PDB file of C-alpha atoms in Angstrom:
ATOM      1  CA  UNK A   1      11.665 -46.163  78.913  1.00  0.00           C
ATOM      2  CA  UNK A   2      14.464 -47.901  77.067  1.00  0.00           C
ATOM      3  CA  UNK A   3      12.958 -47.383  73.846  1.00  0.00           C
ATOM      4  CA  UNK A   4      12.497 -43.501  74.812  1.00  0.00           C
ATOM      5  CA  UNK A   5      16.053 -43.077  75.564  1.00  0.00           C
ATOM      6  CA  UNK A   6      17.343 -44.493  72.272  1.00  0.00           C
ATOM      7  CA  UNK A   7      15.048 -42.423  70.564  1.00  0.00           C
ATOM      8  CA  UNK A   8      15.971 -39.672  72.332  1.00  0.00           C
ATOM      9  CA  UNK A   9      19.646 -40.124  71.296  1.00  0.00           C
ATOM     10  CA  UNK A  10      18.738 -41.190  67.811  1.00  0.00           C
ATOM     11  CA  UNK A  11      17.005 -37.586  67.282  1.00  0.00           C
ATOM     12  CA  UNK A  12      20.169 -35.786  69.762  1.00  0.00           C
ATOM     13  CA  UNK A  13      22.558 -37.276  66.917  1.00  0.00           C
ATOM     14  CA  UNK A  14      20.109 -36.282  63.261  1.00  0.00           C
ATOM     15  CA  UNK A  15      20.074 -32.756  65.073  1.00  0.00           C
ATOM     16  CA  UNK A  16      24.003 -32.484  65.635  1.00  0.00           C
ATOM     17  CA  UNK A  17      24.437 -34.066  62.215  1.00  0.00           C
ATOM     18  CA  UNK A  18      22.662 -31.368  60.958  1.00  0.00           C
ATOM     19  CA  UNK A  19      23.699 -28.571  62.761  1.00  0.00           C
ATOM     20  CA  UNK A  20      27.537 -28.411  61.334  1.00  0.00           C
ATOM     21  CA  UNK A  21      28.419 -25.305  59.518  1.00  0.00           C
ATOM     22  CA  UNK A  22      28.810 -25.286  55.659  1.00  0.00           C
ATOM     23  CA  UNK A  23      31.793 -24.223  54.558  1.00  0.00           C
ATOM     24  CA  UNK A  24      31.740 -20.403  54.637  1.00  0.00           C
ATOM     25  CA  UNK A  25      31.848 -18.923  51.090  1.00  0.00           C
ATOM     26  CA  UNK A  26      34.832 -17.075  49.729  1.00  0.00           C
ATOM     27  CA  UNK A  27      33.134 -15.087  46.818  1.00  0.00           C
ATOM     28  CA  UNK A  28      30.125 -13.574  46.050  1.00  0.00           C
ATOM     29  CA  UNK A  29      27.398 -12.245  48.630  1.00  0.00           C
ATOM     30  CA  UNK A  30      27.660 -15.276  50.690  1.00  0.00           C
ATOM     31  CA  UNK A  31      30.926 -14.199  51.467  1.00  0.00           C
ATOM     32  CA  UNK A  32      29.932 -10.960  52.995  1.00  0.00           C
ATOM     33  CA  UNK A  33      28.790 -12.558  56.066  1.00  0.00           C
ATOM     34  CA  UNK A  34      25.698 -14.250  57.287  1.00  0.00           C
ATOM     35  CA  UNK A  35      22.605 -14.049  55.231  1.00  0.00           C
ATOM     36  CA  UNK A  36      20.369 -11.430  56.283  1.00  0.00           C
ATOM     37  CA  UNK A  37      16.227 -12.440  55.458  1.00  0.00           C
ATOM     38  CA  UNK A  38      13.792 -10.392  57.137  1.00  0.00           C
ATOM     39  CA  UNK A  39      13.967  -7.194  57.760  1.00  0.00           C
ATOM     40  CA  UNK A  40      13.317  -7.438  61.800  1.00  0.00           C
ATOM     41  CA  UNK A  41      16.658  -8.768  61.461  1.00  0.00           C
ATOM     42  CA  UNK A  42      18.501  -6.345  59.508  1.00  0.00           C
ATOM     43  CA  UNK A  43      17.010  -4.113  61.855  1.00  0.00           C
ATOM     44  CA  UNK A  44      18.253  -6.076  65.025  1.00  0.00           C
ATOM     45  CA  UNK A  45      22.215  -6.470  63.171  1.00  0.00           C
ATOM     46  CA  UNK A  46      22.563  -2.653  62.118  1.00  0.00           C
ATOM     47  CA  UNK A  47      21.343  -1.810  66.270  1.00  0.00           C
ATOM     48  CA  UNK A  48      23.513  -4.554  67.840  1.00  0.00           C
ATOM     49  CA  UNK A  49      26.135  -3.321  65.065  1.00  0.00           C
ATOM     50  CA  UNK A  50      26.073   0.696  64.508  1.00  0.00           C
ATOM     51  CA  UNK A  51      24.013   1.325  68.138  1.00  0.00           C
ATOM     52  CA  UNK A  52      20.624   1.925  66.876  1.00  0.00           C
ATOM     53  CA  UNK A  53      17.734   2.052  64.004  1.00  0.00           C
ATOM     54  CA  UNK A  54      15.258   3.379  65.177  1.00  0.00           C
ATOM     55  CA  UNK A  55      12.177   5.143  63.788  1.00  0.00           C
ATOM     56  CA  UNK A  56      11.747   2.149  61.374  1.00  0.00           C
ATOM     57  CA  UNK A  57       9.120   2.368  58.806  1.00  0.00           C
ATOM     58  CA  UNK A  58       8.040  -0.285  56.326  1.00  0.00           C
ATOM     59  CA  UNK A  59       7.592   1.469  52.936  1.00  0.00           C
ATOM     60  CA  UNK A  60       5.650   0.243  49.732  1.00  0.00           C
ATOM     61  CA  UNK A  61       8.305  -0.776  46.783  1.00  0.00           C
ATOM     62  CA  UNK A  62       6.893   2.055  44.574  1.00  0.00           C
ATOM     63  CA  UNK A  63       7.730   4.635  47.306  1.00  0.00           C
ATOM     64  CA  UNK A  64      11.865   3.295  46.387  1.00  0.00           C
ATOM     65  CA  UNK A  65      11.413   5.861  43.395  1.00  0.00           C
ATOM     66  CA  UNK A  66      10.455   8.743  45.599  1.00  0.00           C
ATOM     67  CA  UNK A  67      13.530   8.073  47.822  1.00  0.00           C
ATOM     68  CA  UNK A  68      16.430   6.996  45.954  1.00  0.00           C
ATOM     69  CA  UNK A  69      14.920   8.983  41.879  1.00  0.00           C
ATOM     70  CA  UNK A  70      13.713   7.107  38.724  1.00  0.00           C
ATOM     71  CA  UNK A  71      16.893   5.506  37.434  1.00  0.00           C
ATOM     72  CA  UNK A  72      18.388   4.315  40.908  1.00  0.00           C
ATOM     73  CA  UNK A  73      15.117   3.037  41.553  1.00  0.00           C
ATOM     74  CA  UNK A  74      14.398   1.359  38.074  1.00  0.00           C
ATOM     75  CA  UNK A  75      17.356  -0.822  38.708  1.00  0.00           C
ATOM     76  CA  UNK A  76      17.310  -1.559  42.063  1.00  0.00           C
ATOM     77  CA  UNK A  77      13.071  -2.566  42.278  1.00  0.00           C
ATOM     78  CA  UNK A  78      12.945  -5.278  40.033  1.00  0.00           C
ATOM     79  CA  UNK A  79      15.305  -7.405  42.926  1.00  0.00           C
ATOM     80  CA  UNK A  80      14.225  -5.570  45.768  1.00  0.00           C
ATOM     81  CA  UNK A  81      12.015  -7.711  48.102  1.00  0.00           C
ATOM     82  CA  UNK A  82      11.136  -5.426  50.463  1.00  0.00           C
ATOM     83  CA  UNK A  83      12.318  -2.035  52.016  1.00  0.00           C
ATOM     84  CA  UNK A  84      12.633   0.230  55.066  1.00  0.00           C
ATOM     85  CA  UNK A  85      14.068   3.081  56.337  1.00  0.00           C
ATOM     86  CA  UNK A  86      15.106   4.028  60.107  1.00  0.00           C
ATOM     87  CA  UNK A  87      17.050   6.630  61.510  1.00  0.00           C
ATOM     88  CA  UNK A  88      20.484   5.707  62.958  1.00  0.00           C
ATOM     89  CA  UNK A  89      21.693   8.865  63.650  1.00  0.00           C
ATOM     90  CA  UNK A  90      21.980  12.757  63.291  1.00  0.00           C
ATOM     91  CA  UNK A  91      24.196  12.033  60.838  1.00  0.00           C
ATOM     92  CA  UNK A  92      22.344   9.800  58.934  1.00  0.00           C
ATOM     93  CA  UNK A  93      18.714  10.526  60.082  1.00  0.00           C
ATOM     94  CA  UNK A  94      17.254   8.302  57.212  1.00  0.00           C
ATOM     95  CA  UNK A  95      18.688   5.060  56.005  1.00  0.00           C
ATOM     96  CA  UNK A  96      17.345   2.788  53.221  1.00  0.00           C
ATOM     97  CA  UNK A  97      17.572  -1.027  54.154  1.00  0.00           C
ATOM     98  CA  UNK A  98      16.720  -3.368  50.977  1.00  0.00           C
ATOM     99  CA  UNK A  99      16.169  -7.066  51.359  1.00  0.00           C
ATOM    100  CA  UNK A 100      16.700  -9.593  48.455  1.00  0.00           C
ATOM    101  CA  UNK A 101      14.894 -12.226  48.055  1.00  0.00           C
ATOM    102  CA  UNK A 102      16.101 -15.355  46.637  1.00  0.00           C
ATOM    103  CA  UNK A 103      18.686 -15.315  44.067  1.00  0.00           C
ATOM    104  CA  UNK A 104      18.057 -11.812  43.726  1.00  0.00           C
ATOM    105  CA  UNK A 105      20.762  -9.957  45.070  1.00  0.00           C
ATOM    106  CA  UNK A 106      23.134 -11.937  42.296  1.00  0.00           C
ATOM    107  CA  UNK A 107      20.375 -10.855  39.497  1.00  0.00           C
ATOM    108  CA  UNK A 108      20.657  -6.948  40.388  1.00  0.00           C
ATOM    109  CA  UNK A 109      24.772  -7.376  40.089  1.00  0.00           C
ATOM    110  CA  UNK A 110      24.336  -8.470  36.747  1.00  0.00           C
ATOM    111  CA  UNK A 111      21.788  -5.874  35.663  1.00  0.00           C
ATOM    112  CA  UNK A 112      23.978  -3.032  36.844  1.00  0.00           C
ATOM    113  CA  UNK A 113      26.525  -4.480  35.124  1.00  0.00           C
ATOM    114  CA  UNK A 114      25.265  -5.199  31.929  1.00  0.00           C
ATOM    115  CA  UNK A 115      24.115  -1.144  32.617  1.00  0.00           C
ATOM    116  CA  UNK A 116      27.354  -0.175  33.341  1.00  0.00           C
ATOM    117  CA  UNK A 117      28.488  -1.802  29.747  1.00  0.00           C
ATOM    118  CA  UNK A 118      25.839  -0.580  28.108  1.00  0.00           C
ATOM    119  CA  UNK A 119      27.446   2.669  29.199  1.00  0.00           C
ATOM    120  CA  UNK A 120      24.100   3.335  30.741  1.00  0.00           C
ATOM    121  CA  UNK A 121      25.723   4.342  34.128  1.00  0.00           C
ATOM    122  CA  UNK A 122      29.177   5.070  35.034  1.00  0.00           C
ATOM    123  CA  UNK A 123      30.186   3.739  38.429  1.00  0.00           C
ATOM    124  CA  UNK A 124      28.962   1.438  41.140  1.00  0.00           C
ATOM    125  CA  UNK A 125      25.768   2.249  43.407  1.00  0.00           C
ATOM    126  CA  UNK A 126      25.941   4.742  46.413  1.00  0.00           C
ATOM    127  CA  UNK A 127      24.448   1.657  48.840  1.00  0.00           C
ATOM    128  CA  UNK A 128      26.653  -0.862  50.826  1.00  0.00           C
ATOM    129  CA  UNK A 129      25.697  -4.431  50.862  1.00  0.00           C
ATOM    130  CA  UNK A 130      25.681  -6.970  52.596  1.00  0.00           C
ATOM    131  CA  UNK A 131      24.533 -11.111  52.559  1.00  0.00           C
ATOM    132  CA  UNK A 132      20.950 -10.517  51.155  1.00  0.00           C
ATOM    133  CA  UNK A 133      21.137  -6.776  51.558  1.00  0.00           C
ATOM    134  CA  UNK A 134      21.966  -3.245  51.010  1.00  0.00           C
ATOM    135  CA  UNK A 135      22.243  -0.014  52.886  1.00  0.00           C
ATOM    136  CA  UNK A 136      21.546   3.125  51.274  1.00  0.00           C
ATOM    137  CA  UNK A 137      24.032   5.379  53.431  1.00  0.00           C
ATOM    138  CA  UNK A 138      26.981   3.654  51.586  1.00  0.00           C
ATOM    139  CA  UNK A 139      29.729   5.461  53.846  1.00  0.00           C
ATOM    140  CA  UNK A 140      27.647   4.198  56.823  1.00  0.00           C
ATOM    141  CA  UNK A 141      27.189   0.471  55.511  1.00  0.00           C
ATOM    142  CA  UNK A 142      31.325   0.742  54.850  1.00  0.00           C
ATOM    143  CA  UNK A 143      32.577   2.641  57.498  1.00  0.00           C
ATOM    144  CA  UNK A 144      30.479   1.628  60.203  1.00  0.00           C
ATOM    145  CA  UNK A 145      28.628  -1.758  59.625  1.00  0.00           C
ATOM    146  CA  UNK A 146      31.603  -3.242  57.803  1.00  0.00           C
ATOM    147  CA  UNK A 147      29.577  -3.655  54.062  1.00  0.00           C
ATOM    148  CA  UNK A 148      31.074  -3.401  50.878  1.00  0.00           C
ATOM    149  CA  UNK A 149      30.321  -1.428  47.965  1.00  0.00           C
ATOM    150  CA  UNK A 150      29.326  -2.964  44.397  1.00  0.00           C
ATOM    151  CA  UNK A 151      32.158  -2.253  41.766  1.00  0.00           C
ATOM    152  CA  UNK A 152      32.585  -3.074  38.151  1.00  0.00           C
ATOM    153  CA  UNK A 153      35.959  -2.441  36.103  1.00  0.00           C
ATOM    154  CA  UNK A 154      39.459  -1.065  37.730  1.00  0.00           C
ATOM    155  CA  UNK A 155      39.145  -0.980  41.369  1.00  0.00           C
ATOM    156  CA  UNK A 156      42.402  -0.404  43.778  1.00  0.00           C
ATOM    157  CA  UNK A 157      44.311  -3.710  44.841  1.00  0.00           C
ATOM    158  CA  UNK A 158      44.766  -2.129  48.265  1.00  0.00           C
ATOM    159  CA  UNK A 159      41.814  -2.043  48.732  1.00  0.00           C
ATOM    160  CA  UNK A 160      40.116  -4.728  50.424  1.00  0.00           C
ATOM    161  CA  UNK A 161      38.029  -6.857  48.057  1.00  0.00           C
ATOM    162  CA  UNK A 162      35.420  -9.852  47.382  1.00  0.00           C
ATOM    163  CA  UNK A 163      34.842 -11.391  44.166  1.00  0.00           C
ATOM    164  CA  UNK A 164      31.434 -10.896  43.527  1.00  0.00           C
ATOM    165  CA  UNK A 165      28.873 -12.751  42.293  1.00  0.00           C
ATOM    166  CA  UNK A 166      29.069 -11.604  38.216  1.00  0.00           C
ATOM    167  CA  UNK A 167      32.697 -11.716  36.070  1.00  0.00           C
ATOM    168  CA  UNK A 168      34.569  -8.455  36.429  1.00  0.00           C
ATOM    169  CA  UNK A 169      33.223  -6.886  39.582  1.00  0.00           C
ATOM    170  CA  UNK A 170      34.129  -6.851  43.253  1.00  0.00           C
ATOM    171  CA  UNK A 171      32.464  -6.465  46.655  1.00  0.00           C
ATOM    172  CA  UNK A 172      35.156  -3.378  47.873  1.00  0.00           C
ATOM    173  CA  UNK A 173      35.303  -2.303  51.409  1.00  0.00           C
ATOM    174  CA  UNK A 174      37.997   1.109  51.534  1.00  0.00           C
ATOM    175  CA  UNK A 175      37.573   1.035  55.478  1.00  0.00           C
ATOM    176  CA  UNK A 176      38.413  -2.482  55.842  1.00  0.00           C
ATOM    177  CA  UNK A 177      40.993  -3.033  58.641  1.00  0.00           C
ATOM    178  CA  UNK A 178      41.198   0.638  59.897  1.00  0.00           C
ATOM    179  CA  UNK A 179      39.532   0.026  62.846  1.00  0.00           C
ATOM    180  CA  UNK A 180      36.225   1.910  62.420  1.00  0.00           C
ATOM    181  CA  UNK A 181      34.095  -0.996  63.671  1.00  0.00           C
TER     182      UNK A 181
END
């Protein structure tokens, strides 16, 4: 019994060892909050966070062109992992959520920005992301979820910002800290 009991305590102290809390980031994606890696639970944070996603339907990665057109599409699905959309609300009746995979999310930031050089597009995607994700309904993900838009170049200092994970752009949030949690 002896020999239980300090085993018992031996594994009670590895577990609380390894149960601390890294340090929480300060830049990048992993700054944005916890990481998000299946989509059951990006669909559990956006209902416990905006009230509901519902309707949610698991769609095939070539289906992204059909939904968001050819260029959008062409460089988001080489980093997209998998994708859904659900309905949150009248308002926004059907909402793209994209999981990365992996170091993904950083590899997509640095193909639209190396697009955005290339003068190949001119501004930041429509989505809102978050740790591991991204939102289609950008004013949604902002507004309501509390995500942050992808921006490259100039971007106003008032506005609340993130280093992200590539030189030069930011994670921005325009709603941040006027109260529309």
């Amino acid at each position: 019994m002896r020999r239980l009991v300090t085993l018992l305590s031996i594994y009670a102290g590895i577990l609380a060892g390894c149960s601390t809390q890294a340090p929480t980031a300060t830049t990048g994606a992993g700054a944005l909050g916890p990481r998000l890696t299946t989509m059951d639970d990006l669909v559990e944070w956006i209902d416990d966070t905006a009230g509901n996603c519902a309707e949610v339907s698991r769609r095939e990665i070539g289906e992204l062109r059909a939904f968001v057109g050819p260029d959008i599409a062409a460089r988001f699905q080489p980093h997209v992992d998998e994708w859904a959309t659900c309905r949150v609300s009248p308002e926004f009746p059907v909402v793209g959520l994209l999981l990365f995979d992996g170091d993904e999310q950083r590899r997509f930031q640095e193909s639209w920005h190396a697009a955005m050089t290339a003068g190949e597009i001119a501004d930041g995607p429509t989505f809102a992301f978050g740790n591991g994700f991204a939102v289609s309904a950008g004013f949604l993900g902002v507004g309501k979820l509390g995500l942050y838009y992808f921006r490259c170049g100039s971007v106003d200092p008032r506005i609340h910002q993130v280093p992200a994970d590539v030189a030069g752009c930011v994670f921005a949030n325009p709603e941040h800290g006027h109260g529309h949690h």
